[in-house]
Tab-separated table of C-alpha atoms and ligand atoms in Angstrom:
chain	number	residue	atom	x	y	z
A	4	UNK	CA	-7.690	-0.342	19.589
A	5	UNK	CA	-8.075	3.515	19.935
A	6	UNK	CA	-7.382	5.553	17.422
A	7	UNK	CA	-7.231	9.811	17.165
A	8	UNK	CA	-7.926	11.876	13.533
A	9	UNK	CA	-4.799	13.552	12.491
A	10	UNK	CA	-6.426	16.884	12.652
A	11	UNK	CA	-7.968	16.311	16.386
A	12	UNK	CA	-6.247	14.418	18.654
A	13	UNK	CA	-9.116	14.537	21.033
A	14	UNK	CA	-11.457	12.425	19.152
A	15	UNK	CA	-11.018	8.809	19.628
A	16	UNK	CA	-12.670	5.633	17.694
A	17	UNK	CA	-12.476	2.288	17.820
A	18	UNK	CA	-10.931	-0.158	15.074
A	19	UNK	CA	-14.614	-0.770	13.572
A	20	UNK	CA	-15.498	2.620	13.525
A	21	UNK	CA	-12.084	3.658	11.909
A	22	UNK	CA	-12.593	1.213	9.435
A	23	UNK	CA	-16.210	1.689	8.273
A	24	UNK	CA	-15.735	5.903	8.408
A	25	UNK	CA	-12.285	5.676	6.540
A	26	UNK	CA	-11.721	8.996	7.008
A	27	UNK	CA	-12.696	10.902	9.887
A	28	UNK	CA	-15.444	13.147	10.056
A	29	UNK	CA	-12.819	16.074	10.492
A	30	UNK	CA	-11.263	15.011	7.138
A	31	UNK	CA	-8.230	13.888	9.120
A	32	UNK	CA	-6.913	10.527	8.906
A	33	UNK	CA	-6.988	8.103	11.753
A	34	UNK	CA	-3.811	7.365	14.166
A	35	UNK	CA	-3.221	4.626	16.421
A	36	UNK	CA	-3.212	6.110	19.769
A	37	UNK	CA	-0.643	3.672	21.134
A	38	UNK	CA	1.729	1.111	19.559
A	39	UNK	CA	1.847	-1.818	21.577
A	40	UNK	CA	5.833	-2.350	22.115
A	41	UNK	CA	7.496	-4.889	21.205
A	42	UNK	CA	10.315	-6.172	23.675
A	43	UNK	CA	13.849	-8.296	23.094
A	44	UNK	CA	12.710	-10.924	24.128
A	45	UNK	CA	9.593	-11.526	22.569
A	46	UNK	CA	10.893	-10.664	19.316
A	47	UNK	CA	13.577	-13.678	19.566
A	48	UNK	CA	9.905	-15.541	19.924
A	49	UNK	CA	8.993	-14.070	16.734
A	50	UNK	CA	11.622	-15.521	14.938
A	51	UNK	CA	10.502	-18.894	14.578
A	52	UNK	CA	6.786	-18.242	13.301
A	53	UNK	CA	5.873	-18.375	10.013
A	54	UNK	CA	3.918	-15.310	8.031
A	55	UNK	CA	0.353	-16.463	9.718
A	56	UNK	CA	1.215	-17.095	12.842
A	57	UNK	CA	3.595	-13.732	12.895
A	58	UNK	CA	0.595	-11.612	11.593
A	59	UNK	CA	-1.812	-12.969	14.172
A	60	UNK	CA	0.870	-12.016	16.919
A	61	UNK	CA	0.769	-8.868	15.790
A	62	UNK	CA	-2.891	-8.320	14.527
A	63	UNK	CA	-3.734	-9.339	18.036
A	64	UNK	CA	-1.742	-6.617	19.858
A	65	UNK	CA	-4.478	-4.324	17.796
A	66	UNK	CA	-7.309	-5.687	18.150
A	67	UNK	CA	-8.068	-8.195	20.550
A	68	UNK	CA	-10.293	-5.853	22.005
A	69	UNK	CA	-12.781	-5.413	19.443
A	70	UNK	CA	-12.190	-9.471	17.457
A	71	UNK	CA	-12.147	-12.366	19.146
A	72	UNK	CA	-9.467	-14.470	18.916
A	73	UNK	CA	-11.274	-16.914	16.957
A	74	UNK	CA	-12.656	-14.473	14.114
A	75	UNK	CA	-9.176	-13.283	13.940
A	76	UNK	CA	-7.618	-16.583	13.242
A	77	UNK	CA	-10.300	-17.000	10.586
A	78	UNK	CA	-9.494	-13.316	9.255
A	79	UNK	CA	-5.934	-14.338	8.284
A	80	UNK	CA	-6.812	-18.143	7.734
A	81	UNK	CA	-8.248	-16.710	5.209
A	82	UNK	CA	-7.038	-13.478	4.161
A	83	UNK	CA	-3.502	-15.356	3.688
A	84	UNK	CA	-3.602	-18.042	0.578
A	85	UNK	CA	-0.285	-16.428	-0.170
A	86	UNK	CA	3.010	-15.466	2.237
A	87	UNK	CA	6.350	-13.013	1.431
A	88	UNK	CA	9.211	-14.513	-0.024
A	89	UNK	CA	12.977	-13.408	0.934
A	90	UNK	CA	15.331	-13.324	-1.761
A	91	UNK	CA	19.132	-12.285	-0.950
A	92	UNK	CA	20.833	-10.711	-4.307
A	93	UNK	CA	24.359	-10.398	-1.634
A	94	UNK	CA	25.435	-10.265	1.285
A	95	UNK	CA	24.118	-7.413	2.376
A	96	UNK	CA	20.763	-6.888	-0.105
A	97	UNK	CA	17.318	-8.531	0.096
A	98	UNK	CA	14.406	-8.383	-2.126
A	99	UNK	CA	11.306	-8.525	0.151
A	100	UNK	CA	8.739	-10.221	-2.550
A	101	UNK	CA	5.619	-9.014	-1.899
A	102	UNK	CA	3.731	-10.313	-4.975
A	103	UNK	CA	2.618	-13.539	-4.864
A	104	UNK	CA	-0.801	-12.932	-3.767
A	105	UNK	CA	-4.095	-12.758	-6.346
A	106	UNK	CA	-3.140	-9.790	-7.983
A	107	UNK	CA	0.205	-10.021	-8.069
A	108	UNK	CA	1.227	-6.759	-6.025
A	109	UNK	CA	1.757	-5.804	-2.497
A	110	UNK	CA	-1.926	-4.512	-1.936
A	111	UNK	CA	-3.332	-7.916	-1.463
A	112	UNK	CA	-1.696	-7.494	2.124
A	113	UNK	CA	-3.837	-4.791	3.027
A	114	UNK	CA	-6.944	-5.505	1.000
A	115	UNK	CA	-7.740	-9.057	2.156
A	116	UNK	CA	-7.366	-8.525	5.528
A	117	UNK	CA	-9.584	-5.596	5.357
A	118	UNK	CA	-12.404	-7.709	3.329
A	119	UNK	CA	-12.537	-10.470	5.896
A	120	UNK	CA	-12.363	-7.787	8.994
A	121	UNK	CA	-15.123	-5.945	7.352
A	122	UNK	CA	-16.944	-9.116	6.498
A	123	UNK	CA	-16.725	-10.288	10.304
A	124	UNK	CA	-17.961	-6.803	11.477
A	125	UNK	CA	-20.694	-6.042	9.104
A	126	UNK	CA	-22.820	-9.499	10.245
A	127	UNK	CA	-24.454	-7.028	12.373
A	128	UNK	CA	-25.210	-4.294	9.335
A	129	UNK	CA	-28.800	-4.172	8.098
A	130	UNK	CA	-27.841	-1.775	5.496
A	131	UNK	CA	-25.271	-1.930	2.189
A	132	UNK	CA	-22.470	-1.033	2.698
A	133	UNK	CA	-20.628	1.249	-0.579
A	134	UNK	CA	-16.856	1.399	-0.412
A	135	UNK	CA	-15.464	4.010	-3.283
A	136	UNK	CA	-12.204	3.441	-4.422
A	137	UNK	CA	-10.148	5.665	-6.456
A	138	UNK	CA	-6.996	3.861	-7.856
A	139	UNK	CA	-4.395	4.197	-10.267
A	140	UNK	CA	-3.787	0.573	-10.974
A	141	UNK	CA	-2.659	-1.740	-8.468
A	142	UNK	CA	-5.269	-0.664	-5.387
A	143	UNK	CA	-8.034	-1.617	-7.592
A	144	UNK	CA	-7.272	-4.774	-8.546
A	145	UNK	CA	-6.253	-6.044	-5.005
A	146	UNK	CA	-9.449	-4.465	-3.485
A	147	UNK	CA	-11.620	-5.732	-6.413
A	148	UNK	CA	-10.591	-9.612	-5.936
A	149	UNK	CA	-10.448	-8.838	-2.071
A	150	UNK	CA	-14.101	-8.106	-1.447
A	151	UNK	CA	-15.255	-9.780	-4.926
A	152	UNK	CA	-18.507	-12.099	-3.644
A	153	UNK	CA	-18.402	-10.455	-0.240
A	154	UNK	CA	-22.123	-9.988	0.734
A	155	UNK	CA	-23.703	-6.778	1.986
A	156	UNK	CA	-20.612	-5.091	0.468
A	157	UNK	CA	-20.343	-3.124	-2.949
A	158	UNK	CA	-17.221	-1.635	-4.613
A	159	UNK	CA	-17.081	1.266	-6.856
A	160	UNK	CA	-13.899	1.758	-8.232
A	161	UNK	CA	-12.991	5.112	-9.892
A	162	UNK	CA	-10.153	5.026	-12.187
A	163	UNK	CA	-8.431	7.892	-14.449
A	164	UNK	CA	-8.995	6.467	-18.178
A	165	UNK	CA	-6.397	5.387	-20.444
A	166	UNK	CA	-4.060	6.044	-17.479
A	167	UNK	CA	-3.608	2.341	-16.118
A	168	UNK	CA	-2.527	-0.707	-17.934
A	169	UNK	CA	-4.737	-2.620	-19.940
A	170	UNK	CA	-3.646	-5.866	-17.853
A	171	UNK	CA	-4.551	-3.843	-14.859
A	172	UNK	CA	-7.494	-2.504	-16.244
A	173	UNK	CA	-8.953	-5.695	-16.804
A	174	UNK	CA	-8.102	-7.298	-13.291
A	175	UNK	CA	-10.579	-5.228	-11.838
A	176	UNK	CA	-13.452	-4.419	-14.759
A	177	UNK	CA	-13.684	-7.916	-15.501
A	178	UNK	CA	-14.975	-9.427	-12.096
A	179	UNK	CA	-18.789	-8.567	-12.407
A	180	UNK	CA	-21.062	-9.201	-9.643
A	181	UNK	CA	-20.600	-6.729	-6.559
A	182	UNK	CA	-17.644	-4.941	-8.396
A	183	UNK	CA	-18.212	-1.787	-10.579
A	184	UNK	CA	-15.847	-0.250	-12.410
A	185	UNK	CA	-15.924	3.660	-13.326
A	186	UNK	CA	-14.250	5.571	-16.119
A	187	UNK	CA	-13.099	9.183	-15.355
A	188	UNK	CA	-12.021	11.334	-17.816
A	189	UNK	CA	-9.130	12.641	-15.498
A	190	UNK	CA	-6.215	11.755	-13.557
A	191	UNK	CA	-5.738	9.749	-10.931
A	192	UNK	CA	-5.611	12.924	-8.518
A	193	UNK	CA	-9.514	13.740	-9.534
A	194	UNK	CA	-10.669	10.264	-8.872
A	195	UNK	CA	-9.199	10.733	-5.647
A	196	UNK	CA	-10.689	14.123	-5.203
A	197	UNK	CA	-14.293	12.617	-6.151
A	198	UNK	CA	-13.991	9.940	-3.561
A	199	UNK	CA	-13.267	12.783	-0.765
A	200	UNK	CA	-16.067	15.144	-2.117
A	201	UNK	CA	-18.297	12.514	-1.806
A	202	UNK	CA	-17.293	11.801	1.688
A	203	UNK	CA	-17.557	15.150	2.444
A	204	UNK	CA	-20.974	15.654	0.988
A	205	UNK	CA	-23.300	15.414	3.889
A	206	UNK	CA	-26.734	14.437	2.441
A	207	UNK	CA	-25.286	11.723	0.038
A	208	UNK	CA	-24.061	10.075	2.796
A	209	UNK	CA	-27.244	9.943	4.351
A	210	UNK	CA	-28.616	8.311	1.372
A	211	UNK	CA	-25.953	5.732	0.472
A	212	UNK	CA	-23.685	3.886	3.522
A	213	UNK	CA	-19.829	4.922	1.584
A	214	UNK	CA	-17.031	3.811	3.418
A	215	UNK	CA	-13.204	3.881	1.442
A	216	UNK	CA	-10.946	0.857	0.760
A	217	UNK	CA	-7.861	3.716	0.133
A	218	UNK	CA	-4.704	3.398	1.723
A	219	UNK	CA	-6.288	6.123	3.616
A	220	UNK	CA	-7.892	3.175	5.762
A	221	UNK	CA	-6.671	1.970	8.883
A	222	UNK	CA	-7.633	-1.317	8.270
A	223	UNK	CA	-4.785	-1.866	5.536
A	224	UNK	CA	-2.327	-0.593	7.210
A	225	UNK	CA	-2.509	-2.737	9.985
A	226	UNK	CA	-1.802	-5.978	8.276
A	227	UNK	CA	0.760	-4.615	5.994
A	228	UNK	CA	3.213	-3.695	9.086
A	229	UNK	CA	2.847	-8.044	8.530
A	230	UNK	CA	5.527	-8.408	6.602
A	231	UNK	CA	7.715	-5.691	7.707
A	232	UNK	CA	7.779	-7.776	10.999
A	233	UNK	CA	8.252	-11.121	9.444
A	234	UNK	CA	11.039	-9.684	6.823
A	235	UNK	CA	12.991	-7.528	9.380
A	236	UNK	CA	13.019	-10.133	11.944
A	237	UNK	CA	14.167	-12.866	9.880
A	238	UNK	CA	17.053	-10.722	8.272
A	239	UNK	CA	17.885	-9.488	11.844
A	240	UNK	CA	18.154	-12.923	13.270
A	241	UNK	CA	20.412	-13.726	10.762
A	242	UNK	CA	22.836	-10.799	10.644
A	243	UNK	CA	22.479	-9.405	13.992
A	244	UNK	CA	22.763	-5.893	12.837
A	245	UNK	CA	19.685	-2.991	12.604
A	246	UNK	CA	18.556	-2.611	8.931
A	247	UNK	CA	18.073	-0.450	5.901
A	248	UNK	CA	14.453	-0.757	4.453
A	249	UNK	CA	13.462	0.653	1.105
A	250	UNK	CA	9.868	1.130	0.355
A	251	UNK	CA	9.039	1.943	-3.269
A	252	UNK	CA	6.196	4.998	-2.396
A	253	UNK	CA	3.483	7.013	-4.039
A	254	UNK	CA	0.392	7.523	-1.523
A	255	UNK	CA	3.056	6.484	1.198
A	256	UNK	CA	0.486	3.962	2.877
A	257	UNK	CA	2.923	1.015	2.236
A	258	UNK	CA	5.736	3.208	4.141
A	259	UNK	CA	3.537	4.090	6.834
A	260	UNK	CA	2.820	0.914	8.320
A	261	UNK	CA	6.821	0.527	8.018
A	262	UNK	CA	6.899	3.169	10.482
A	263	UNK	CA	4.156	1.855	12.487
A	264	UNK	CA	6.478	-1.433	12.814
A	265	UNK	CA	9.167	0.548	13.824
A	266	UNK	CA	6.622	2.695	16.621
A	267	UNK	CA	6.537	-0.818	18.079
A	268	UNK	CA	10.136	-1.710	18.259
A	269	UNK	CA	11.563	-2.856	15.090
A	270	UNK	CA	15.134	-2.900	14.424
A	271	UNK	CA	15.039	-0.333	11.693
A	272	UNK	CA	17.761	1.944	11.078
A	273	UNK	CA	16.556	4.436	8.387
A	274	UNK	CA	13.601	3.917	5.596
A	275	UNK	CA	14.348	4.499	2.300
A	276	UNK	CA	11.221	6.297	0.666
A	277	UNK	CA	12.181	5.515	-2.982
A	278	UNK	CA	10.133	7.146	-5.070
A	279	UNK	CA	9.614	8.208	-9.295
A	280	UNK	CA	9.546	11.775	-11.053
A	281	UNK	CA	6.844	12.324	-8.909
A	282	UNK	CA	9.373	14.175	-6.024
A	283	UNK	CA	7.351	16.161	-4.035
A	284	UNK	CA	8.319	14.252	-0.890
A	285	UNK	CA	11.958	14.601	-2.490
A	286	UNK	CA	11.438	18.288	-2.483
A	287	UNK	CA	9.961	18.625	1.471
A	288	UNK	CA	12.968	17.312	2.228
A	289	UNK	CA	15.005	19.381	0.762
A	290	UNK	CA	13.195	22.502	1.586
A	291	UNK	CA	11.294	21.957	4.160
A	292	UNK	CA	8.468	23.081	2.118
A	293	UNK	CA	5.330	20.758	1.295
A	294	UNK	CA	3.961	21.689	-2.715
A	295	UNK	CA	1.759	19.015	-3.711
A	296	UNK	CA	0.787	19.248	-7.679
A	297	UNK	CA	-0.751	17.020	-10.345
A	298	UNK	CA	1.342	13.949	-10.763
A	299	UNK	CA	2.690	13.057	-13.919
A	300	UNK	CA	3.401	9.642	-15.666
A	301	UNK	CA	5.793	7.237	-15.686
A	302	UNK	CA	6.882	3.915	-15.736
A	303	UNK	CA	6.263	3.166	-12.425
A	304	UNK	CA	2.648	3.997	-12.340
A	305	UNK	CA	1.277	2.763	-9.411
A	306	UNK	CA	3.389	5.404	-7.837
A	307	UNK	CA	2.227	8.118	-9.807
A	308	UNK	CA	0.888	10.605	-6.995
A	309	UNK	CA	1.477	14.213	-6.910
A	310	UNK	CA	-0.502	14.674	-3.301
A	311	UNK	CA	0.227	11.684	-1.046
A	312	UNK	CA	-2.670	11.588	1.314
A	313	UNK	CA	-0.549	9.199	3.958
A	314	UNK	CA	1.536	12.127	4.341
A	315	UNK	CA	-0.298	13.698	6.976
A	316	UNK	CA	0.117	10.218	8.774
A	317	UNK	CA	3.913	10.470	8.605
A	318	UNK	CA	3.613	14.180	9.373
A	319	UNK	CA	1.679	13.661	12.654
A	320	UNK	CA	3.772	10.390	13.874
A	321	UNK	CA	6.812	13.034	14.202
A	322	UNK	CA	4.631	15.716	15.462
A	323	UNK	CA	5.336	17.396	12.299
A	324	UNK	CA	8.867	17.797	13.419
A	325	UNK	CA	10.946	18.130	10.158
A	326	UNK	CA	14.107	17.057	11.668
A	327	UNK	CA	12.217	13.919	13.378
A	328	UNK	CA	11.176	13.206	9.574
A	329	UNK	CA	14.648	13.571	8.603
A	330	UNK	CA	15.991	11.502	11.340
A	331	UNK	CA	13.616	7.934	10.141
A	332	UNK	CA	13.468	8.562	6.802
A	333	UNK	CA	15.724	9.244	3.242
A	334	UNK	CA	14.313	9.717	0.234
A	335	UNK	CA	15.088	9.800	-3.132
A	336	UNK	CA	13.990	10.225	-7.250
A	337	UNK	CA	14.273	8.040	-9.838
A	338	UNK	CA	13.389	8.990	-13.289
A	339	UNK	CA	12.293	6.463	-16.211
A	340	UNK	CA	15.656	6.216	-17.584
A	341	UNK	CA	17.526	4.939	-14.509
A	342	UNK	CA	14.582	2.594	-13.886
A	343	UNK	CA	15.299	0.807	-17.007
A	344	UNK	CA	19.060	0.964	-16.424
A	345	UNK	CA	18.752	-0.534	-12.942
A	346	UNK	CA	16.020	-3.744	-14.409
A	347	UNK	CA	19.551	-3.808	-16.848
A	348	UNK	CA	21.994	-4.069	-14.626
A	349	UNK	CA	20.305	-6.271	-11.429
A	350	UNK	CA	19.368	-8.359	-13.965
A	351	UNK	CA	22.959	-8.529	-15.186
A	352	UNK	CA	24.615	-8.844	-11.857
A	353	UNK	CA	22.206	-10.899	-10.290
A	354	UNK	CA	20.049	-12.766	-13.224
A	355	UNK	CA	17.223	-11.584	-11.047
A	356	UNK	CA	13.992	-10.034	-12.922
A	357	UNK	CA	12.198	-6.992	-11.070
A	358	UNK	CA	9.326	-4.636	-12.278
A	359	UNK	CA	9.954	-0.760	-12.565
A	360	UNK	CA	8.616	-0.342	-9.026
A	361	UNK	CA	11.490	-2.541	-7.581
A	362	UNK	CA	14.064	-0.903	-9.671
A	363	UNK	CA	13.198	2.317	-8.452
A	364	UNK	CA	13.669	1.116	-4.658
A	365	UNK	CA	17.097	-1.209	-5.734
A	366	UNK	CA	18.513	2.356	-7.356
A	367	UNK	CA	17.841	4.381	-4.626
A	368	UNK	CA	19.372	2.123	-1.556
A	369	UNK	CA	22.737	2.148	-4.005
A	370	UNK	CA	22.853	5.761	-3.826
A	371	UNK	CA	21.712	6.034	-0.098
A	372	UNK	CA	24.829	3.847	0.726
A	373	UNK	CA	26.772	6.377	-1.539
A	374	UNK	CA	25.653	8.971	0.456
A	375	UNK	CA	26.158	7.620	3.426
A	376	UNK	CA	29.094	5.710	3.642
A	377	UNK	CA	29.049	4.243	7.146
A	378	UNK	CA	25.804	2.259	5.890
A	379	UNK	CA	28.091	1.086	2.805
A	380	UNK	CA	27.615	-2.467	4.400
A	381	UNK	CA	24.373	-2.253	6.309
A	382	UNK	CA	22.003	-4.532	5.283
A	383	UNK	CA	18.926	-3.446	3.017
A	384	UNK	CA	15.669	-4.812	2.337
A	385	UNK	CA	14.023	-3.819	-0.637
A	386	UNK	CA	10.493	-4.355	-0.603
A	387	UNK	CA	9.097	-5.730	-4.274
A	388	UNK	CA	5.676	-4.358	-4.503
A	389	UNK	CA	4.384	-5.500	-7.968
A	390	UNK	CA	5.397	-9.027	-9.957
A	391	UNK	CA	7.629	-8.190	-13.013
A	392	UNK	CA	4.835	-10.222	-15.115
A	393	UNK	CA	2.630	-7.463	-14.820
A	394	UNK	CA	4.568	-4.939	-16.569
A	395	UNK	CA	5.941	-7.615	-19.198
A	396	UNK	CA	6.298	-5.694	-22.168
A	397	UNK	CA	8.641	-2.644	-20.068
A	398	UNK	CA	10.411	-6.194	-18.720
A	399	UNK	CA	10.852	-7.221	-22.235
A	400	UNK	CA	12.004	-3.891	-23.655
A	401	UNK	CA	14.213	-3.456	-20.706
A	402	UNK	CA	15.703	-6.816	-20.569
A	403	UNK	CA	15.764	-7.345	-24.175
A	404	UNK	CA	13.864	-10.820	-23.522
A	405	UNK	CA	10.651	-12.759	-24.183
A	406	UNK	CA	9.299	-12.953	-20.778
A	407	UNK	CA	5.844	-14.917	-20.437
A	408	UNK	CA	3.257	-13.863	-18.787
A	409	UNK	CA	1.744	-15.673	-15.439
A	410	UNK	CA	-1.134	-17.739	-16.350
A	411	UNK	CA	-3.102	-15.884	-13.767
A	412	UNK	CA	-3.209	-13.011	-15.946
A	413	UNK	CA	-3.105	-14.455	-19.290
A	414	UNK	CA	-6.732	-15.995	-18.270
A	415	UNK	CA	-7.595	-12.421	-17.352
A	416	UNK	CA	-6.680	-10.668	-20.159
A	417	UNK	CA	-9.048	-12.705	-22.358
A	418	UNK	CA	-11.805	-11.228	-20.493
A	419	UNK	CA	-14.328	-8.531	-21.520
A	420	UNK	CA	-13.795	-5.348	-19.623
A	421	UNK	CA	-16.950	-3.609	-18.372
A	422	UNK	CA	-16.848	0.225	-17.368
A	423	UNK	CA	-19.205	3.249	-16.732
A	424	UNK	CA	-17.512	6.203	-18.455
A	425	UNK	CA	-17.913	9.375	-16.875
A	426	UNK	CA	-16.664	13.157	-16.736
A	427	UNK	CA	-14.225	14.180	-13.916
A	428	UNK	CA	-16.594	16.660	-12.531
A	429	UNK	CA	-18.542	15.743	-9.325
A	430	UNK	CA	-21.820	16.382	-10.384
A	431	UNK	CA	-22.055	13.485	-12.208
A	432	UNK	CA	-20.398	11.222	-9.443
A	433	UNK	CA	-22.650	12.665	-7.403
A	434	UNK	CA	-25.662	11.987	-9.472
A	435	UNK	CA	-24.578	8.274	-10.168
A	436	UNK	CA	-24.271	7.546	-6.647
A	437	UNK	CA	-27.671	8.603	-5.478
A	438	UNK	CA	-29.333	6.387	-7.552
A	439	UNK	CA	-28.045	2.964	-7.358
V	502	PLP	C1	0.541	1.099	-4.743
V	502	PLP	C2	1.869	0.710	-5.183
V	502	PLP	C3	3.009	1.383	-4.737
V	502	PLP	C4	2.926	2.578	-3.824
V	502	PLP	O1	2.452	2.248	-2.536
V	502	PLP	P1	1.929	3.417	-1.561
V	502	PLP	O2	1.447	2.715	-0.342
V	502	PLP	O3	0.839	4.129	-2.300
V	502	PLP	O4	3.083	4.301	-1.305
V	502	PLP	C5	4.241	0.921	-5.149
V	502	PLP	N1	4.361	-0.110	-6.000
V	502	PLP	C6	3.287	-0.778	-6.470
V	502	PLP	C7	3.491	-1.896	-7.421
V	502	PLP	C8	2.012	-0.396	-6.074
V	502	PLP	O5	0.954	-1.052	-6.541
């Protein structure tokens, strides 16, 4: 697998080098070069494999120049305790349930395949490897129980304080071992501006081997065009009709690999980029103008993100043609109080539980189809990126209900967090880093 930075087409790495760099040196973000296509014909092949065998199809189109076939099979062996689950609410709906993995949230895709592909490469490292992670809930937990015991590999996560859940919190300070945990006194936007000074800082990375876990990294993306494949195919097979797919965003990573599923031929008709108060993508399309800010909170916080960095991915995939943009994609905004409203009334109409993520994608394919009546009966999937457990008390408030939590996380929660609090400024990242 080739693949170009964003900012310089001209410079080509490999899959391994993409994934160890993260970012490229040019600050740009890595591209496939090509998308293997996908014909007719082999997609009615598809349609009888189940989520493994589907993602090995598919991982192998990628990268069966640089894994064998026998280290990949042993990548998603094990990657893959878990599959998606296809609910249909109607006739022409589907919840794509992405949450049944460790963590409970659509991240486990991405993460897990990345620890065992980095765990097959790095065999041949003599040296440490550091990945930085800066998340605002969901990324760190999935990357924490991904790479948790992994040897030669340490995570440092960086998360704004007081600014994730405390269930979420403790999925990821509570693992110990090869998994730190760091405090910033900041938002999620200056953990994720640490992580890239520290990339960009020349003589630290001399000193200490950093390499990012973000959805900046090539190697989750990859396996989360997985289930886009295994979803769209099955829904296609059944209905014979292209389809509506709704992707609940805030870094736009999860999106992304949508559109790198459609790059290879998948029946997609538009994506739905769903996403909170957080509208700058909302506003680009409206305008045509691109005015990232700080993000601000809401109920959906995993999607809290006021600069998505996969943006210059989508950007670059339609040669930063606005009208190509406009063409694949509809977005939307959702604010808090429509959230709860649409947990209210899918539960009502369907006696189907989903987490403020979810509701934010189920609201806005109902007012895509009202805006575009000739989709009125076009199937949708709606991809469920986080288990209603984990936000139980907004479930319960919502719902008016007593909803338990998972025993997964009820064992978690009676764990003892352990952080490193620090200031948001990089001088003491910087610091910390050089000495460990
Ligand atoms: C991370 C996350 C999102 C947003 O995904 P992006 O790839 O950053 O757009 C949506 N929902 C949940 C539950 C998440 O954890």
């Amino acid at each position: 697998m080739k693949l170009y930075s964003t900012r310089d087409h001209s410079i080509t790495v490999s899959f391994h080098d993409a994934l160890f760099q993260g970012q490229a040196a040019d600050r740009g973000l890595y591209m496939p070069q090509l998308f293997p296509l996908i014909g007719q014909d082999e997609f009615k092949n598809l349609a009888g494999l189940d989520f493994k065998e589907l993602a090995y199809t598919i991982a192998q189109k990628y990268l069966a120049d640089e894994i064998s076939s026998t280290g990949l099979e042993n990548i998603i062996q094990q990657a893959y305790h878990f599959a998606p689950a296809l609910k249909q609410l109607d006739d022409f709906t589907f919840v794509l349930e992405l949450f049944h993995g460790p963590t409970l949230s659509f991240k486990d895709f991405g993460a897990q395949f990345m620890a065992r592909a980095m765990s097959y490469f790095v065999q041949d490292e003599h040296r440490e490897i550091t990945i930085l992670v800066a998340t605002s809930g969901d990324t760190g937990s999935a990357v924490a129980h991904a790479y948790h015991k992994v040897e030669g590999i340490r995570i440092i996560l960086l998360y704004p304080s007081g600014k994730v859940s405390p269930l979420q919190e403790k999925q990821f300070t509570t693992l110990g071992n090869n998994i730190l945990a760091l405090e910033i006194d900041g938002t999620f936007d200056d953990c994720q501006s640490l992580v890239k000074q520290a990339f960009a800082d020349d003589n630290l990375r001399k000193k200490v081997k950093l390499t990012s876990a973000n959805s900046i990294n090539i190697g989750r993306l990859v396996p989360q065009s997985f289930y886009y494949f295994w979803s769209v195919i099955n829904v296609f097979f059944q209905l014979h009709k292209d389809i509506l797919v709704c992707v609940p965003s805030g870094n736009f990573g999860n999106l992304t690999a949508g559109l790198f599923g459609h790059a290879m031929g998948l029946p997609v008709k538009k994506f739905i980029a769903a996403v909170n108060s957080n509208n700058v993508i909302p506003e680009y399309f409206e305008t045509g103008e691109y005015k990232p800010r700080p993000s601000v909170r809401t109920l959906s916080n995993a999607m809290d993100v006021g600069n998505p960095s996969n943006w210059e991915r989508i950007r670059d995939l339609y040669n930063n043609n606005y009208n190509s943009i406009k063409q694949h994609i509809w977005t939307t905004s959702v604010n808090d109080p429509v959230t709860i409203e649409t947990m209210k009334q899918v539960y009502e109409k369907y006696h189907y539980i989903i987490d403020p993520h979810t509701a934010v994608g189920m609201r806005a394919v109902e007012r895509y189809r009202d805006n575009v009546p000739a989709d009125k009966f076009t199937p949708a999937i709606v991809l469920s990126t986080a288990h209603p457990g984990k936000f139980q008390e907004i479930v319960n408030d919502a719902l008016n209900m007593d909803y338990k939590l998972p025993e997964s996380l009820h064992n978690v929660l009676r764990k003892e967090k352990q952080t490193i609090k620090m200031p948001g400024s990089f001088k003491y990242f910087r610091d910390f880093l050089w000495a460990i």
